[in-house]
Short mmCIF file of C-alpha atoms and ligand atoms in Angstrom, two decimals:
data_model
loop_
_atom_site.label_atom_id
_atom_site.label_comp_id
_atom_site.label_asym_id
_atom_site.label_seq_id
_atom_site.Cartn_x
_atom_site.Cartn_y
_atom_site.Cartn_z
CA MET A 1 10.98 44.90 3.73
CA LYS A 2 11.12 42.26 1.91
CA ALA A 3 9.41 39.65 2.30
CA LYS A 4 10.09 36.68 4.06
CA THR A 5 11.02 33.38 2.30
CA VAL A 6 11.80 29.32 2.71
CA PHE A 7 12.78 27.11 0.31
CA TYR A 8 10.87 23.36 0.48
CA CYS A 9 11.42 20.70 -1.05
CA THR A 10 9.15 19.32 -2.81
CA GLU A 11 9.74 15.94 -2.33
CA CYS A 12 10.10 15.75 1.16
CA GLY A 13 9.35 19.14 2.70
CA ASN A 14 12.49 19.56 4.04
CA GLU A 15 12.93 23.17 4.84
CA THR A 16 16.41 25.33 3.74
CA PRO A 17 17.29 29.26 4.17
CA LYS A 18 18.60 29.45 0.73
CA TRP A 19 18.23 27.54 -2.88
CA GLN A 20 20.50 25.14 -3.48
CA GLY A 21 20.04 22.95 -6.32
CA LYS A 22 20.63 19.78 -4.25
CA CYS A 23 17.34 18.45 -1.69
CA PRO A 24 20.45 17.98 1.10
CA ALA A 25 18.06 15.69 3.25
CA CYS A 26 16.49 13.85 0.52
CA GLY A 27 19.55 13.90 -2.55
CA SER A 28 16.91 14.92 -4.90
CA TRP A 29 17.70 17.73 -7.55
CA ASN A 30 15.85 20.39 -8.20
CA THR A 31 13.01 19.60 -6.24
CA ILE A 32 13.39 22.77 -3.28
CA VAL A 33 11.56 25.79 -4.79
CA GLU A 34 10.91 29.09 -2.89
CA GLN A 35 7.67 29.85 -0.99
CA PRO A 36 6.72 32.95 1.58
CA ALA A 37 7.05 32.22 5.24
CA GLU A 38 3.56 31.22 7.06
CA THR A 39 3.35 33.72 8.59
CA GLY A 40 -0.30 32.96 9.26
CA ILE A 41 0.56 29.58 10.66
CA LYS A 42 1.19 30.76 14.27
CA THR A 43 -2.47 33.26 14.71
CA ARG A 44 -3.94 29.86 13.72
CA ALA A 45 -2.24 28.26 15.66
CA ALA A 46 -3.00 30.59 18.53
CA GLY A 47 -6.55 29.94 17.20
CA GLY A 48 -6.72 26.43 17.43
CA SER A 49 -5.85 26.32 20.95
CA LYS A 50 -8.21 29.02 21.78
CA ARG A 51 -10.79 26.71 20.40
CA ASN A 52 -9.32 24.29 22.54
CA SER A 53 -8.34 25.54 25.56
CA HIS A 54 -11.51 24.33 27.60
CA ASP A 55 -11.01 20.87 26.69
CA ARG A 56 -6.69 20.81 26.98
CA GLN A 57 -6.14 20.13 29.97
CA ARG A 58 -1.74 20.64 30.46
CA SER A 59 -0.09 17.17 30.74
CA ARG A 60 1.72 15.18 33.20
CA PRO A 61 4.50 12.48 33.62
CA LYS A 62 2.60 9.18 35.06
CA ARG A 63 3.47 6.29 35.35
CA ILE A 64 3.02 3.75 32.97
CA SER A 65 1.33 1.51 34.66
CA GLU A 66 -1.50 4.06 35.25
CA VAL A 67 -2.39 5.03 31.41
CA GLU A 68 -5.56 2.91 30.30
CA THR A 69 -5.52 0.94 27.05
CA THR A 70 -9.21 0.99 27.11
CA ASP A 71 -8.40 3.58 25.30
CA GLU A 72 -7.37 1.99 21.90
CA LEU A 73 -10.39 1.61 20.59
CA ARG A 74 -11.51 -0.55 17.79
CA PHE A 75 -14.14 -1.00 15.66
CA HIS A 76 -14.50 -2.66 12.53
CA THR A 77 -15.28 -1.42 8.52
CA GLY A 78 -17.50 -3.30 7.95
CA LEU A 79 -15.14 -4.50 4.84
CA SER A 80 -12.66 -7.00 6.89
CA GLU A 81 -10.35 -6.49 3.39
CA LEU A 82 -9.77 -3.05 4.89
CA ASP A 83 -9.93 -3.84 8.50
CA ARG A 84 -7.48 -7.68 8.14
CA VAL A 85 -4.65 -4.27 6.93
CA LEU A 86 -5.20 -1.79 8.97
CA GLY A 87 -4.19 -3.98 11.49
CA GLY A 88 -8.14 -5.55 12.48
CA GLY A 89 -10.42 -2.73 12.57
CA ALA A 90 -10.26 1.44 12.66
CA VAL A 91 -8.80 2.78 15.93
CA ARG A 92 -10.67 5.61 17.71
CA GLY A 93 -8.66 9.02 17.13
CA SER A 94 -6.86 7.28 14.56
CA LEU A 95 -5.61 9.62 11.15
CA VAL A 96 -4.95 7.35 8.51
CA LEU A 97 -4.31 8.41 5.04
CA VAL A 98 -5.19 6.89 2.47
CA GLY A 99 -3.13 6.81 -1.06
CA GLY A 100 -3.41 6.15 -3.89
CA ALA A 101 -3.09 7.29 -8.18
CA PRO A 102 -7.09 9.15 -9.66
CA GLY A 103 -9.37 7.36 -10.60
CA ILE A 104 -8.23 4.37 -8.72
CA GLY A 105 -11.20 3.85 -6.84
CA LYS A 106 -10.50 5.59 -2.65
CA SER A 107 -13.63 7.87 -2.69
CA THR A 108 -16.17 5.25 -3.60
CA LEU A 109 -13.78 2.62 -0.88
CA MET A 110 -14.09 5.70 1.58
CA LEU A 111 -17.85 6.93 0.68
CA GLN A 112 -18.58 2.78 0.89
CA ILE A 113 -17.48 2.38 4.60
CA CYS A 114 -19.65 4.58 4.90
CA GLY A 115 -22.45 3.01 4.19
CA GLN A 116 -21.92 0.43 6.92
CA LEU A 117 -20.08 3.16 9.60
CA CYS A 118 -23.66 4.77 9.28
CA HIS A 119 -24.80 2.04 11.38
CA PHE A 120 -23.02 2.80 14.94
CA ALA A 121 -21.69 6.14 14.08
CA LYS A 122 -21.77 8.92 13.57
CA VAL A 123 -19.99 9.70 9.85
CA LEU A 124 -18.86 13.26 8.16
CA TYR A 125 -17.78 12.96 4.65
CA VAL A 126 -15.85 16.11 3.77
CA SER A 127 -15.63 16.57 -0.15
CA GLY A 128 -13.60 19.37 -1.65
CA GLU A 129 -13.52 17.93 -5.46
CA GLU A 130 -17.11 16.82 -5.64
CA SER A 131 -20.30 18.41 -5.20
CA GLU A 132 -23.36 17.41 -3.49
CA ARG A 133 -25.31 16.05 -5.43
CA GLN A 134 -21.88 14.14 -7.51
CA ILE A 135 -22.00 12.10 -4.17
CA LYS A 136 -24.99 11.52 -3.43
CA LEU A 137 -25.66 10.07 -7.12
CA ARG A 138 -22.20 7.55 -6.00
CA ALA A 139 -24.01 6.72 -2.29
CA GLU A 140 -27.50 5.55 -3.99
CA ARG A 141 -25.40 3.53 -6.75
CA LEU A 142 -23.42 2.29 -3.93
CA ASP A 143 -26.48 1.35 -1.62
CA VAL A 144 -25.23 3.79 0.85
CA HIS A 145 -28.15 5.96 2.41
CA ASP A 146 -28.61 6.27 6.06
CA ASP A 147 -29.23 9.56 8.08
CA ASN A 148 -26.25 9.13 10.08
CA LEU A 149 -24.39 9.87 7.19
CA TYR A 150 -23.42 13.67 6.49
CA LEU A 151 -22.02 14.78 3.51
CA LEU A 152 -20.41 18.94 3.62
CA THR A 153 -18.87 19.92 1.08
CA GLU A 154 -16.09 22.61 2.04
CA THR A 155 -12.48 22.79 1.23
CA ASP A 156 -11.34 26.30 3.79
CA MET A 157 -10.23 23.84 6.68
CA GLY A 158 -11.02 26.63 9.80
CA SER A 159 -14.43 26.51 8.32
CA MET A 160 -14.56 22.19 7.91
CA ILE A 161 -13.10 22.86 11.75
CA GLU A 162 -15.67 24.76 12.83
CA SER A 163 -18.78 22.22 11.67
CA VAL A 164 -16.71 19.33 12.98
CA LEU A 165 -16.67 21.18 16.78
CA GLU A 166 -20.28 21.76 15.98
CA MET A 167 -21.40 18.69 14.91
CA ARG A 168 -19.01 16.06 16.84
CA PRO A 169 -18.61 12.71 14.53
CA ASP A 170 -17.10 9.42 14.88
CA VAL A 171 -15.89 9.19 11.94
CA LEU A 172 -13.68 12.23 9.57
CA ILE A 173 -13.80 11.20 6.14
CA VAL A 174 -11.85 14.73 4.29
CA ASP A 175 -11.56 13.79 0.03
CA SER A 176 -9.02 15.42 -0.19
CA ILE A 177 -6.20 16.48 1.14
CA GLN A 178 -4.65 18.25 -1.51
CA THR A 179 -7.76 20.68 -2.38
CA MET A 180 -8.68 21.33 1.59
CA TYR A 181 -6.57 24.78 1.84
CA ASN A 182 -5.72 27.12 4.85
CA SER A 183 -6.80 30.76 4.44
CA ASP A 184 -3.82 31.86 6.94
CA LEU A 185 -1.23 30.72 4.38
CA THR A 186 -0.44 32.08 1.65
CA THR A 187 0.54 29.49 -0.46
CA ALA A 188 -2.56 27.43 -3.16
CA PRO A 189 -4.15 24.05 -2.05
CA GLY A 190 -1.71 21.19 -2.85
CA SER A 191 1.64 22.90 -1.88
CA ILE A 192 3.62 21.47 0.02
CA GLY A 193 3.11 23.90 3.66
CA GLN A 194 -0.85 23.74 2.78
CA VAL A 195 -0.81 20.06 2.85
CA LYS A 196 1.44 19.41 5.99
CA ASP A 197 -0.31 22.57 7.46
CA CYS A 198 -4.21 20.84 6.81
CA THR A 199 -3.11 17.63 8.59
CA MET A 200 -1.56 18.82 10.99
CA ALA A 201 -5.36 19.91 12.23
CA LEU A 202 -6.36 16.84 11.47
CA MET A 203 -4.34 15.21 13.38
CA GLN A 204 -4.91 17.94 15.69
CA LEU A 205 -8.90 17.27 15.65
CA ALA A 206 -8.51 13.46 15.39
CA LYS A 207 -6.74 13.41 18.84
CA GLY A 208 -8.18 16.50 20.53
CA GLN A 209 -11.95 15.26 19.65
CA ASN A 210 -11.37 11.35 19.06
CA ILE A 211 -12.81 11.10 16.45
CA THR A 212 -11.08 8.72 13.56
CA VAL A 213 -10.13 10.29 10.54
CA PHE A 214 -9.38 8.73 7.07
CA VAL A 215 -7.88 10.86 4.89
CA ILE A 216 -7.05 10.20 0.78
CA GLY A 217 -4.07 11.73 -1.46
CA HIS A 218 -3.57 11.61 -4.89
CA VAL A 219 -0.07 10.35 -4.83
CA ASN A 220 2.03 12.13 -7.98
CA LYS A 221 3.59 11.47 -11.03
CA GLU A 222 6.71 9.51 -9.04
CA GLY A 223 4.55 7.56 -6.37
CA SER A 224 3.98 9.65 -3.83
CA ILE A 225 2.10 11.43 -1.61
CA ALA A 226 2.99 15.33 -1.78
CA GLY A 227 6.41 14.11 -0.88
CA PRO A 228 6.10 11.16 1.02
CA LYS A 229 7.98 11.54 4.37
CA VAL A 230 6.03 15.27 4.73
CA LEU A 231 2.90 13.33 5.32
CA GLU A 232 3.69 9.64 6.46
CA HIS A 233 5.60 10.26 9.87
CA MET A 234 2.48 12.63 10.10
CA VAL A 235 -0.12 10.75 10.18
CA ASP A 236 -0.71 7.13 11.69
CA CYS A 237 -1.16 4.23 9.01
CA VAL A 238 -0.50 5.40 5.88
CA LEU A 239 -1.61 2.86 3.38
CA TYR A 240 -1.80 3.32 -0.93
CA PHE A 241 -4.84 1.92 -2.70
CA GLU A 242 -3.02 0.84 -6.34
CA GLY A 243 -3.78 -1.33 -9.45
CA GLU A 244 -3.44 -1.28 -12.88
CA SER A 245 -5.96 0.63 -14.82
CA HIS A 246 -6.05 -2.16 -17.65
CA MET A 247 -7.59 -4.90 -14.61
CA SER A 248 -10.20 -4.62 -12.40
CA TYR A 249 -8.78 -5.65 -8.95
CA ARG A 250 -7.09 -3.31 -6.32
CA ILE A 251 -5.00 -3.90 -3.79
CA LEU A 252 -4.53 -2.47 -0.47
CA HIS A 253 -1.71 -2.56 1.44
CA ALA A 254 -0.30 -0.04 4.19
CA ALA A 255 3.13 1.38 4.25
CA LYS A 256 3.05 2.78 8.19
CA ASN A 257 0.77 1.56 10.70
CA ARG A 258 1.17 3.08 14.59
CA PHE A 259 -1.20 0.24 15.63
CA GLY A 260 -0.20 -2.84 13.61
CA ALA A 261 2.10 -4.83 11.40
CA THR A 262 2.06 -3.57 7.52
CA ASN A 263 2.54 -5.92 5.68
CA GLU A 264 -1.03 -6.43 5.25
CA ILE A 265 -2.36 -6.11 1.51
CA GLY A 266 -6.67 -6.54 1.31
CA VAL A 267 -7.45 -6.96 -2.38
CA PHE A 268 -11.02 -6.18 -4.24
CA GLU A 269 -12.30 -5.97 -7.50
CA MET A 270 -13.66 -2.89 -8.80
CA GLU A 271 -17.33 -3.45 -10.39
CA ASP A 272 -20.76 -1.87 -11.43
CA GLY A 273 -22.07 -1.00 -7.65
CA GLY A 274 -18.24 -0.51 -6.29
CA LEU A 275 -15.29 -2.30 -4.75
CA SER A 276 -15.97 -5.43 -3.97
CA GLN A 277 -14.03 -7.88 -1.45
CA VAL A 278 -11.35 -10.35 -2.68
CA PRO A 279 -11.31 -13.03 0.33
CA ASN A 280 -9.17 -15.10 -1.99
CA PRO A 281 -6.97 -13.27 -4.09
CA SER A 282 -4.75 -16.22 -5.50
CA GLU A 283 -7.55 -17.71 -7.61
CA LEU A 284 -7.83 -13.12 -9.68
CA LEU A 285 -4.24 -13.71 -9.35
CA LEU A 286 -4.61 -16.22 -11.06
CA SER A 287 -7.12 -16.29 -13.68
CA GLY A 288 -5.78 -16.31 -17.36
CA ARG A 289 -2.28 -17.65 -16.58
CA PRO A 290 -1.34 -18.85 -20.13
CA VAL A 291 -1.41 -22.94 -20.65
CA ASP A 292 2.07 -24.70 -21.95
CA ALA A 293 4.14 -21.24 -22.33
CA PRO A 294 7.32 -21.32 -21.65
CA GLY A 295 8.98 -18.80 -19.44
CA THR A 296 6.32 -18.93 -16.59
CA CYS A 297 5.78 -20.64 -12.80
CA VAL A 298 3.67 -20.06 -9.65
CA ALA A 299 5.58 -18.66 -6.48
CA CYS A 300 3.79 -19.36 -3.27
CA ILE A 301 4.54 -16.08 -1.35
CA MET A 302 3.23 -14.68 2.77
CA GLU A 303 1.10 -11.25 2.33
CA GLY A 304 1.34 -10.63 6.27
CA ALA A 305 -0.59 -13.90 7.94
CA ARG A 306 -2.65 -14.57 4.07
CA PRO A 307 0.05 -17.35 1.77
CA VAL A 308 -0.92 -15.69 -2.20
CA LEU A 309 -0.03 -18.02 -4.85
CA ALA A 310 1.57 -15.22 -8.58
CA GLU A 311 2.47 -16.24 -11.28
CA ILE A 312 6.34 -15.32 -11.88
CA GLN A 313 7.09 -14.68 -15.72
CA ALA A 314 10.74 -14.34 -17.07
CA LEU A 315 11.16 -13.90 -21.04
CA LEU A 316 14.89 -14.21 -21.94
CA ALA A 317 15.84 -13.27 -26.10
CA PRO A 318 19.50 -13.57 -27.20
CA SER A 319 20.24 -9.81 -27.28
CA GLY A 320 21.46 -7.56 -30.13
CA PHE A 321 23.12 -4.50 -28.62
CA GLY A 322 26.52 -5.51 -26.43
CA ASN A 323 25.18 -4.70 -23.29
CA PRO A 324 22.23 -6.76 -22.56
CA ARG A 325 19.08 -5.32 -22.06
CA ARG A 326 17.22 -6.14 -18.50
CA THR A 327 13.81 -4.99 -16.69
CA SER A 328 12.37 -6.28 -13.71
CA ASN A 329 8.05 -4.87 -13.03
CA GLY A 330 7.31 -6.41 -9.88
CA PHE A 331 9.95 -8.24 -8.69
CA ASP A 332 13.37 -6.93 -6.84
CA TYR A 333 15.53 -5.73 -9.61
CA ASN A 334 19.40 -6.79 -7.07
CA ARG A 335 17.27 -10.14 -6.83
CA ALA A 336 16.07 -11.04 -10.87
CA MET A 337 19.69 -9.68 -11.17
CA LEU A 338 21.28 -12.21 -9.15
CA LEU A 339 19.25 -15.08 -9.47
CA LEU A 340 20.46 -14.53 -13.78
CA ALA A 341 23.97 -14.53 -11.88
CA VAL A 342 23.09 -17.84 -10.20
CA LEU A 343 21.59 -19.68 -13.69
CA GLU A 344 24.46 -19.11 -15.35
CA LYS A 345 26.99 -20.19 -13.28
CA ARG A 346 25.40 -22.87 -10.72
CA GLY A 347 22.95 -23.84 -13.03
CA GLY A 348 25.29 -23.51 -16.12
CA LEU A 349 22.65 -21.93 -18.72
CA MET A 350 23.71 -18.58 -20.39
CA VAL A 351 22.71 -16.19 -19.97
CA ASN A 352 24.69 -13.86 -19.89
CA THR A 353 24.39 -12.41 -23.17
CA CYS A 354 19.96 -12.41 -22.84
CA ASP A 355 17.96 -9.37 -22.45
CA ALA A 356 15.81 -10.87 -19.59
CA TYR A 357 12.51 -9.22 -18.54
CA VAL A 358 10.87 -10.60 -15.57
CA ASN A 359 7.23 -9.59 -14.55
CA VAL A 360 4.18 -10.07 -11.50
CA ILE A 361 0.99 -11.02 -13.30
CA GLY A 362 -1.47 -8.29 -11.29
CA GLY A 363 1.00 -5.67 -10.34
CA LEU A 364 1.67 -8.22 -6.81
CA SER A 365 4.87 -6.50 -5.84
CA VAL A 366 6.67 -9.83 -4.64
CA ASP A 367 10.19 -9.20 -2.47
CA GLU A 368 10.16 -12.37 -0.11
CA PRO A 369 13.30 -14.74 -1.37
CA ALA A 370 10.47 -17.69 -1.06
CA ALA A 371 10.29 -16.26 -4.98
CA ASP A 372 13.50 -16.74 -5.76
CA LEU A 373 13.16 -20.86 -7.24
CA ALA A 374 9.29 -19.70 -9.31
CA ALA A 375 11.66 -16.92 -11.11
CA VAL A 376 14.97 -18.95 -11.73
CA VAL A 377 12.42 -21.74 -12.94
CA ALA A 378 10.56 -18.94 -15.41
CA MET A 379 14.22 -17.60 -16.46
CA ALA A 380 15.33 -20.84 -17.44
CA SER A 381 12.36 -22.45 -19.13
CA SER A 382 11.82 -19.16 -20.64
CA PHE A 383 15.41 -20.20 -21.99
CA ARG A 384 15.40 -23.33 -23.02
CA ASP A 385 12.30 -22.93 -24.29
CA ARG A 386 10.22 -25.28 -22.59
CA PRO A 387 7.37 -25.18 -20.72
CA VAL A 388 6.97 -26.15 -16.82
CA PRO A 389 3.92 -28.53 -16.59
CA ASN A 390 1.27 -26.60 -15.57
CA ASP A 391 -0.30 -27.90 -12.40
CA LEU A 392 3.38 -26.69 -10.47
CA ALA A 393 4.28 -25.08 -8.36
CA ALA A 394 8.11 -23.12 -6.74
CA VAL A 395 8.33 -22.44 -3.18
CA GLY A 396 11.98 -21.12 -1.78
CA GLU A 397 14.59 -19.15 -1.32
CA VAL A 398 17.79 -19.17 -3.75
CA GLY A 399 21.83 -19.00 -2.09
CA LEU A 400 24.75 -17.69 -4.22
CA THR A 401 26.48 -21.39 -4.19
CA GLY A 402 22.79 -22.10 -5.89
CA GLU A 403 21.31 -24.69 -3.17
CA LEU A 404 17.69 -23.91 -1.50
CA ARG A 405 17.38 -22.86 1.32
CA SER A 406 13.86 -23.88 3.17
CA VAL A 407 11.22 -20.82 4.02
CA SER A 408 9.24 -20.09 6.61
CA THR A 409 5.30 -21.29 7.29
CA LEU A 410 6.14 -23.89 4.63
CA ASN A 411 2.81 -26.20 5.65
CA GLN A 412 0.27 -23.17 5.04
CA ARG A 413 1.94 -22.39 1.88
CA LEU A 414 1.40 -25.83 0.56
CA SER A 415 -1.84 -26.14 1.55
CA GLU A 416 -2.56 -22.94 -0.54
CA VAL A 417 -1.07 -24.84 -3.14
CA GLN A 418 -2.82 -27.95 -3.43
CA ARG A 419 -6.33 -25.85 -2.75
CA LEU A 420 -5.59 -24.13 -5.92
CA GLY A 421 -5.81 -27.87 -7.51
CA PHE A 422 -1.65 -28.10 -7.95
CA THR A 423 -0.29 -31.48 -8.22
CA LYS A 424 3.33 -30.71 -8.14
CA CYS A 425 5.42 -28.31 -6.04
CA LEU A 426 8.86 -27.53 -6.12
CA ILE A 427 10.28 -27.08 -2.85
CA PRO A 428 14.16 -27.26 -0.81
CA MET A 429 15.32 -30.55 0.75
CA ARG A 430 16.73 -28.64 3.54
CA GLY A 431 14.06 -27.74 6.39
CA SER A 432 11.69 -29.90 5.04
CA GLU A 433 11.79 -32.84 6.75
CA LYS A 434 8.60 -32.09 8.97
CA VAL A 435 6.82 -31.56 5.95
CA ALA A 436 3.44 -33.53 5.23
CA GLU A 437 2.83 -33.82 2.02
CA PRO A 438 -0.33 -32.30 1.58
CA GLU A 439 -2.77 -35.57 0.18
CA GLY A 440 -3.04 -34.96 -3.63
CA LEU A 441 0.58 -32.54 -4.34
CA GLN A 442 3.56 -34.46 -4.80
CA LEU A 443 6.37 -32.75 -3.00
CA ILE A 444 9.92 -32.53 -5.65
CA ARG A 445 11.83 -32.46 -3.09
CA VAL A 446 15.13 -30.94 -4.83
CA ARG A 447 18.93 -29.24 -3.57
CA ASN A 448 20.27 -26.80 -5.72
CA ILE A 449 19.43 -25.51 -8.76
CA ARG A 450 21.27 -27.60 -10.85
CA GLU A 451 18.18 -30.70 -9.68
CA THR A 452 15.77 -28.84 -10.28
CA LEU A 453 16.46 -27.99 -13.88
CA ALA A 454 17.69 -31.89 -14.01
CA ALA A 455 13.90 -32.63 -11.97
CA ILE A 456 11.01 -30.77 -14.74
CA LEU A 457 12.72 -29.09 -17.57
P1 TYD B 1 -12.67 7.16 -7.50
O1 TYD B 1 -13.55 6.37 -6.18
O2 TYD B 1 -14.26 8.59 -8.02
O3 TYD B 1 -11.56 7.47 -7.41
P2 TYD B 1 -10.50 8.04 -6.70
O4 TYD B 1 -11.08 8.37 -5.91
O5 TYD B 1 -9.15 7.63 -6.01
O6 TYD B 1 -10.19 9.66 -7.55
O7 TYD B 1 -13.29 5.90 -8.72
C1 TYD B 1 -13.31 5.64 -10.08
C2 TYD B 1 -13.19 5.04 -11.28
O8 TYD B 1 -14.27 3.77 -10.38
C3 TYD B 1 -14.57 5.21 -12.02
O9 TYD B 1 -13.32 4.95 -12.73
C4 TYD B 1 -15.24 4.83 -12.22
C5 TYD B 1 -14.90 3.54 -11.27
N1 TYD B 1 -16.34 3.11 -10.84
C6 TYD B 1 -16.90 1.58 -10.50
O10 TYD B 1 -16.35 0.94 -11.87
N2 TYD B 1 -18.09 1.47 -10.24
C7 TYD B 1 -18.05 1.88 -8.60
O11 TYD B 1 -19.75 2.03 -8.78
C8 TYD B 1 -18.00 3.26 -8.79
C9 TYD B 1 -18.56 4.26 -7.89
C10 TYD B 1 -16.73 3.72 -9.66
MG1 MG B 2 -11.88 10.91 -5.40
#
């Protein structure tokens, strides 16, 4: 008999009955691979239901008023930056996926929260990547030692579930999802079928046993966890841990959160003794800012409820080719192109023949329109080769007619600008009537791009 096979897209996990060059679901090319059909799933799922049969009851429809909400208990992880990204602490019985490039510090982050959690909870750290000795050495380095922290080196999902059911921890950490495998499946660990199946099993554990599960996932070179859509819809929260390899700080942000907003970021710094929290990231992001250099301006963006100052740099240079080169890093590319066009048409600067590069320092990704003005100022400053005053920041959205539009939470942004020692700030005229001038901060109210350029360059 011919062995049954199915075809998977490695990018989005979509299943098709036959091979195709282009995935019908996500549209990527050459991502469909053939895998043996997973007949094993059924047996394992059946085993799983037998295992849980004594504590599983048939669920019945309930009135919404009868549903108890006290169940959603949050607890603090001991790292307030992580709590912030999770929406105010970890939720009991939730499954959190922590993704990031290898070596960024995911294991360190997880081991560090173990140190705090085990003061009040039973924590099991399952590693398929490192030996117990390696983890112990790292724990010593991070000053984590408590009898409530248990280690298990295991890659077989079934044995791990057995250990978990036996030990009944409150918090389970799995490092990493790519090393775990279900022996009933014939595919290799890390393949899309395995990763999906293991995540499913962990989800059952989390919900069925009310265990908070943190799963580490490595991102592939495209920046997604074994095909992002595959896992994102299965878990409760997806956190990404990012940073630039040559810098010591790391940014944690949520791509999905069933229990809170996704716009908060957590900032950490990697030190010899592990990750330390950075409660005021602006200082860090602005450190090493060039003095009196053309092509840089400071913007104030909101990361959730917190204002953060970011330096936006631009380089405009005459292009040697017919088609100018344009790139942007950390700043939305289309937005940058739009701002260049506005600068040309409404600001009167002939930038269309220039190569343009826009960069946000520190690995932040800026997608808020409030950063427009700073980007435009940085571009104009580079084009004219004249520096912007060092003590100047800019906040405002730029419209297509070159007009400046008001931004939300201006007062909060201005107090952060003032706190970091800036003495001047460009703000849109419109909507600024009620804004109180913080002490020591001069507000320069401008209506449009032309006024802006006249005021400072
Ligand atoms: P790790 O947590 O192993 O990364 P991941 O699990 O995401 O692959 O972190 C590895 C890096 O962190 C490594 O390059 C060394 C560095 N590090 C420190 O700088 N200080 C420390 O205290 C620890 C534990 C790691
Ligand atoms: Mg690791």
